[in-house]
Amino acid sequence: MTHDNDTLSNSEEETRDFLLSLSLFDSFNVDELSLLAQHMSYIHLQRGEFLFVEGDKGDFLGFVVQGVLEVLKKSATGENVIIARLAKGSSIGEMALIDKSPRSATVVSRQPTTMITLTSKGFDRLTEKSPMTGVKIIQKVARLLSLNMRRTSSKLADLLNVYPV
């Protein structure tokens, strides 16, 4: 598969090289990663800046290139509780690529942070050019969601002090 012999910009090359460093994309070839990089963009956040707020429209998946994000969820008493910290290589917003539902948590930058993102529109355009690359991305996102759900289930069981019957 080729990507119309397009040459990558410096930014797209940096994006592709970062994607190469993520185990999530270890089964992708260079052409697939180049195509993916062409459909991604950068976001730069200052310390204390929100990536998104719970309830916002979910329309992108992102990967932390550098910096630290905190994922916050409102408790029953209305306080924001930190439920995760995300550093280099972490992903956020996987559900948005699948279901386009409102964001389920708030994400704030705890230090200057750079991310690369794939919007729903970018994913749709990529999939039009290369359906198989789109399928591979969905498979990887499904695995991420499954792993996250297993981790969450284990944490919930620990918190509820569930004992075998």
PDB file of C-alpha atoms in Angstrom:
ATOM      1  CA  MET A   1       0.000   0.000   0.000  1.00  0.00           C
ATOM      2  CA  THR A   2       1.304   3.459  -0.844  1.00  0.00           C
ATOM      3  CA  HIS A   3      -0.005   6.813   0.204  1.00  0.00           C
ATOM      4  CA  ASP A   4      -0.052   8.552  -3.191  1.00  0.00           C
ATOM      5  CA  ASN A   5       3.727   9.066  -2.988  1.00  0.00           C
ATOM      6  CA  ASP A   6       3.089  12.111  -0.815  1.00  0.00           C
ATOM      7  CA  THR A   7       6.146  13.296   1.028  1.00  0.00           C
ATOM      8  CA  LEU A   8       5.658  13.876   4.713  1.00  0.00           C
ATOM      9  CA  SER A   9       6.124  17.267   6.293  1.00  0.00           C
ATOM     10  CA  ASN A  10       8.570  17.520   9.203  1.00  0.00           C
ATOM     11  CA  SER A  11       5.614  17.514  11.603  1.00  0.00           C
ATOM     12  CA  GLU A  12       4.149  14.395   9.982  1.00  0.00           C
ATOM     13  CA  GLU A  13       7.558  12.670  10.149  1.00  0.00           C
ATOM     14  CA  GLU A  14       7.799  13.515  13.871  1.00  0.00           C
ATOM     15  CA  THR A  15       4.274  12.164  14.367  1.00  0.00           C
ATOM     16  CA  ARG A  16       5.104   8.944  12.502  1.00  0.00           C
ATOM     17  CA  ASP A  17       8.313   8.499  14.510  1.00  0.00           C
ATOM     18  CA  PHE A  18       6.372   8.953  17.759  1.00  0.00           C
ATOM     19  CA  LEU A  19       3.742   6.426  16.634  1.00  0.00           C
ATOM     20  CA  LEU A  20       6.576   3.979  15.879  1.00  0.00           C
ATOM     21  CA  SER A  21       7.583   4.207  19.546  1.00  0.00           C
ATOM     22  CA  LEU A  22       4.124   3.115  20.770  1.00  0.00           C
ATOM     23  CA  SER A  23       3.526  -0.611  21.216  1.00  0.00           C
ATOM     24  CA  LEU A  24      -0.081   0.022  20.148  1.00  0.00           C
ATOM     25  CA  PHE A  25       1.147   0.476  16.570  1.00  0.00           C
ATOM     26  CA  ASP A  26       3.807  -2.246  16.464  1.00  0.00           C
ATOM     27  CA  SER A  27       1.898  -4.223  13.814  1.00  0.00           C
ATOM     28  CA  PHE A  28       1.598  -1.205  11.476  1.00  0.00           C
ATOM     29  CA  ASN A  29       4.002  -0.821   8.557  1.00  0.00           C
ATOM     30  CA  VAL A  30       5.725   2.464   7.680  1.00  0.00           C
ATOM     31  CA  ASP A  31       3.206   3.334   4.937  1.00  0.00           C
ATOM     32  CA  GLU A  32       0.276   2.820   7.321  1.00  0.00           C
ATOM     33  CA  LEU A  33       1.944   4.947   9.989  1.00  0.00           C
ATOM     34  CA  SER A  34       2.752   7.636   7.410  1.00  0.00           C
ATOM     35  CA  LEU A  35      -0.889   7.708   6.302  1.00  0.00           C
ATOM     36  CA  LEU A  36      -2.028   7.892   9.924  1.00  0.00           C
ATOM     37  CA  ALA A  37       0.449  10.714  10.650  1.00  0.00           C
ATOM     38  CA  GLN A  38      -0.994  12.699   7.732  1.00  0.00           C
ATOM     39  CA  HIS A  39      -4.398  12.658   9.438  1.00  0.00           C
ATOM     40  CA  MET A  40      -3.235  13.654  12.912  1.00  0.00           C
ATOM     41  CA  SER A  41      -2.515  17.044  14.447  1.00  0.00           C
ATOM     42  CA  TYR A  42      -0.790  18.492  17.497  1.00  0.00           C
ATOM     43  CA  ILE A  43      -2.337  20.071  20.577  1.00  0.00           C
ATOM     44  CA  HIS A  44      -0.232  22.071  23.043  1.00  0.00           C
ATOM     45  CA  LEU A  45      -1.602  22.655  26.551  1.00  0.00           C
ATOM     46  CA  GLN A  46      -0.281  24.936  29.263  1.00  0.00           C
ATOM     47  CA  ARG A  47      -0.242  23.861  32.906  1.00  0.00           C
ATOM     48  CA  GLY A  48      -3.822  23.914  34.243  1.00  0.00           C
ATOM     49  CA  GLU A  49      -5.421  23.993  30.782  1.00  0.00           C
ATOM     50  CA  PHE A  50      -8.321  21.628  30.109  1.00  0.00           C
ATOM     51  CA  LEU A  51      -8.103  19.183  27.211  1.00  0.00           C
ATOM     52  CA  PHE A  52     -11.830  18.592  27.628  1.00  0.00           C
ATOM     53  CA  VAL A  53     -14.514  18.692  30.296  1.00  0.00           C
ATOM     54  CA  GLU A  54     -16.952  15.947  31.268  1.00  0.00           C
ATOM     55  CA  GLY A  55     -19.999  16.257  29.015  1.00  0.00           C
ATOM     56  CA  ASP A  56     -18.114  17.891  26.096  1.00  0.00           C
ATOM     57  CA  LYS A  57     -18.638  16.396  22.653  1.00  0.00           C
ATOM     58  CA  GLY A  58     -16.183  13.524  22.130  1.00  0.00           C
ATOM     59  CA  ASP A  59     -14.587  13.851  18.717  1.00  0.00           C
ATOM     60  CA  PHE A  60     -10.928  12.853  18.988  1.00  0.00           C
ATOM     61  CA  LEU A  61      -8.471  10.280  20.297  1.00  0.00           C
ATOM     62  CA  GLY A  62      -5.136  11.557  21.594  1.00  0.00           C
ATOM     63  CA  PHE A  63      -1.676  10.377  22.628  1.00  0.00           C
ATOM     64  CA  VAL A  64       0.570  12.183  25.109  1.00  0.00           C
ATOM     65  CA  VAL A  65       3.890  13.074  23.452  1.00  0.00           C
ATOM     66  CA  GLN A  66       5.240  14.886  26.512  1.00  0.00           C
ATOM     67  CA  GLY A  67       3.814  16.231  29.750  1.00  0.00           C
ATOM     68  CA  VAL A  68       1.278  14.924  32.272  1.00  0.00           C
ATOM     69  CA  LEU A  69      -2.513  14.901  32.187  1.00  0.00           C
ATOM     70  CA  GLU A  70      -4.895  14.130  35.043  1.00  0.00           C
ATOM     71  CA  VAL A  71      -8.254  12.509  34.449  1.00  0.00           C
ATOM     72  CA  LEU A  72     -10.899  13.811  36.853  1.00  0.00           C
ATOM     73  CA  LYS A  73     -14.347  12.451  37.615  1.00  0.00           C
ATOM     74  CA  LYS A  74     -17.021  14.140  39.717  1.00  0.00           C
ATOM     75  CA  SER A  75     -17.818  12.224  42.906  1.00  0.00           C
ATOM     76  CA  ALA A  76     -21.283  11.883  44.421  1.00  0.00           C
ATOM     77  CA  THR A  77     -20.496  14.944  46.562  1.00  0.00           C
ATOM     78  CA  GLY A  78     -19.597  17.000  43.474  1.00  0.00           C
ATOM     79  CA  GLU A  79     -15.838  17.050  44.035  1.00  0.00           C
ATOM     80  CA  ASN A  80     -13.393  16.250  41.246  1.00  0.00           C
ATOM     81  CA  VAL A  81     -11.464  13.079  42.048  1.00  0.00           C
ATOM     82  CA  ILE A  82      -8.286  12.128  40.173  1.00  0.00           C
ATOM     83  CA  ILE A  83      -8.917   8.720  38.628  1.00  0.00           C
ATOM     84  CA  ALA A  84      -5.800   8.523  36.418  1.00  0.00           C
ATOM     85  CA  ARG A  85      -2.552  10.264  35.515  1.00  0.00           C
ATOM     86  CA  LEU A  86      -1.358  10.022  31.942  1.00  0.00           C
ATOM     87  CA  ALA A  87       2.240  10.527  30.784  1.00  0.00           C
ATOM     88  CA  LYS A  88       4.198  10.042  27.556  1.00  0.00           C
ATOM     89  CA  GLY A  89       2.728   7.308  25.370  1.00  0.00           C
ATOM     90  CA  SER A  90      -0.643   7.222  27.144  1.00  0.00           C
ATOM     91  CA  SER A  91      -3.843   7.470  25.139  1.00  0.00           C
ATOM     92  CA  ILE A  92      -7.045   9.302  25.973  1.00  0.00           C
ATOM     93  CA  GLY A  93     -10.430   9.532  24.293  1.00  0.00           C
ATOM     94  CA  GLU A  94     -10.571   6.083  22.722  1.00  0.00           C
ATOM     95  CA  MET A  95     -14.330   5.849  23.262  1.00  0.00           C
ATOM     96  CA  ALA A  96     -14.874   9.019  21.207  1.00  0.00           C
ATOM     97  CA  LEU A  97     -13.606   7.295  18.073  1.00  0.00           C
ATOM     98  CA  ILE A  98     -16.115   4.469  18.590  1.00  0.00           C
ATOM     99  CA  ASP A  99     -19.307   5.993  19.963  1.00  0.00           C
ATOM    100  CA  LYS A 100     -18.946   9.799  19.640  1.00  0.00           C
ATOM    101  CA  SER A 101     -20.697  10.137  23.036  1.00  0.00           C
ATOM    102  CA  PRO A 102     -20.048  13.050  25.399  1.00  0.00           C
ATOM    103  CA  ARG A 103     -16.806  12.895  27.379  1.00  0.00           C
ATOM    104  CA  SER A 104     -17.114  10.736  30.490  1.00  0.00           C
ATOM    105  CA  ALA A 105     -14.462  12.640  32.483  1.00  0.00           C
ATOM    106  CA  THR A 106     -12.523  15.900  32.620  1.00  0.00           C
ATOM    107  CA  VAL A 107      -8.863  16.004  31.565  1.00  0.00           C
ATOM    108  CA  VAL A 108      -6.496  18.759  32.686  1.00  0.00           C
ATOM    109  CA  SER A 109      -2.801  19.341  32.017  1.00  0.00           C
ATOM    110  CA  ARG A 110      -0.599  19.295  35.149  1.00  0.00           C
ATOM    111  CA  GLN A 111       2.424  20.586  33.248  1.00  0.00           C
ATOM    112  CA  PRO A 112       2.966  21.861  29.715  1.00  0.00           C
ATOM    113  CA  THR A 113       1.779  18.985  27.545  1.00  0.00           C
ATOM    114  CA  THR A 114       1.998  18.124  23.857  1.00  0.00           C
ATOM    115  CA  MET A 115      -0.369  15.624  22.269  1.00  0.00           C
ATOM    116  CA  ILE A 116      -1.078  14.224  18.850  1.00  0.00           C
ATOM    117  CA  THR A 117      -4.721  13.701  18.023  1.00  0.00           C
ATOM    118  CA  LEU A 118      -6.843  11.857  15.509  1.00  0.00           C
ATOM    119  CA  THR A 119     -10.260  13.442  15.075  1.00  0.00           C
ATOM    120  CA  SER A 120     -13.344  11.502  14.049  1.00  0.00           C
ATOM    121  CA  LYS A 121     -13.252  13.372  10.706  1.00  0.00           C
ATOM    122  CA  GLY A 122      -9.562  12.553  10.256  1.00  0.00           C
ATOM    123  CA  PHE A 123     -10.288   8.901  11.011  1.00  0.00           C
ATOM    124  CA  ASP A 124     -13.146   8.879   8.469  1.00  0.00           C
ATOM    125  CA  ARG A 125     -10.887  10.417   5.767  1.00  0.00           C
ATOM    126  CA  LEU A 126      -8.100   7.945   6.563  1.00  0.00           C
ATOM    127  CA  THR A 127     -10.557   5.043   6.352  1.00  0.00           C
ATOM    128  CA  GLU A 128     -11.787   6.241   2.944  1.00  0.00           C
ATOM    129  CA  LYS A 129      -8.182   6.135   1.654  1.00  0.00           C
ATOM    130  CA  SER A 130      -7.271   2.851   3.341  1.00  0.00           C
ATOM    131  CA  PRO A 131     -10.119   0.799   4.816  1.00  0.00           C
ATOM    132  CA  MET A 132      -7.695  -1.859   6.121  1.00  0.00           C
ATOM    133  CA  THR A 133      -5.715   0.750   8.081  1.00  0.00           C
ATOM    134  CA  GLY A 134      -9.010   1.962   9.553  1.00  0.00           C
ATOM    135  CA  VAL A 135      -9.900  -1.594  10.576  1.00  0.00           C
ATOM    136  CA  LYS A 136      -6.481  -2.040  12.237  1.00  0.00           C
ATOM    137  CA  ILE A 137      -6.973   1.200  14.200  1.00  0.00           C
ATOM    138  CA  ILE A 138     -10.426   0.092  15.392  1.00  0.00           C
ATOM    139  CA  GLN A 139      -8.993  -3.285  16.448  1.00  0.00           C
ATOM    140  CA  LYS A 140      -6.268  -1.541  18.465  1.00  0.00           C
ATOM    141  CA  VAL A 141      -8.754   0.866  20.050  1.00  0.00           C
ATOM    142  CA  ALA A 142     -11.027  -2.066  20.961  1.00  0.00           C
ATOM    143  CA  ARG A 143      -8.067  -3.786  22.690  1.00  0.00           C
ATOM    144  CA  LEU A 144      -7.256  -0.587  24.601  1.00  0.00           C
ATOM    145  CA  LEU A 145     -10.868  -0.261  25.728  1.00  0.00           C
ATOM    146  CA  SER A 146     -10.952  -3.906  26.768  1.00  0.00           C
ATOM    147  CA  LEU A 147      -7.747  -3.557  28.817  1.00  0.00           C
ATOM    148  CA  ASN A 148      -9.068  -0.389  30.459  1.00  0.00           C
ATOM    149  CA  MET A 149     -12.354  -2.123  31.304  1.00  0.00           C
ATOM    150  CA  ARG A 150     -10.516  -5.086  32.862  1.00  0.00           C
ATOM    151  CA  ARG A 151      -8.380  -2.705  34.966  1.00  0.00           C
ATOM    152  CA  THR A 152     -11.443  -0.758  36.044  1.00  0.00           C
ATOM    153  CA  SER A 153     -13.305  -3.960  36.968  1.00  0.00           C
ATOM    154  CA  SER A 154     -10.379  -5.106  39.105  1.00  0.00           C
ATOM    155  CA  LYS A 155     -10.160  -1.732  40.874  1.00  0.00           C
ATOM    156  CA  LEU A 156     -13.909  -1.755  41.485  1.00  0.00           C
ATOM    157  CA  ALA A 157     -13.768  -5.256  42.948  1.00  0.00           C
ATOM    158  CA  ASP A 158     -10.952  -4.133  45.268  1.00  0.00           C
ATOM    159  CA  LEU A 159     -12.888  -1.041  46.345  1.00  0.00           C
ATOM    160  CA  LEU A 160     -16.077  -2.994  47.023  1.00  0.00           C
ATOM    161  CA  ASN A 161     -14.208  -5.643  48.996  1.00  0.00           C
ATOM    162  CA  VAL A 162     -15.902  -8.329  46.983  1.00  0.00           C
ATOM    163  CA  TYR A 163     -15.155 -11.792  48.328  1.00  0.00           C
ATOM    164  CA  PRO A 164     -15.676 -15.141  46.589  1.00  0.00           C
ATOM    165  CA  VAL A 165     -18.885 -16.893  47.484  1.00  0.00           C
TER     166      VAL A 165
END
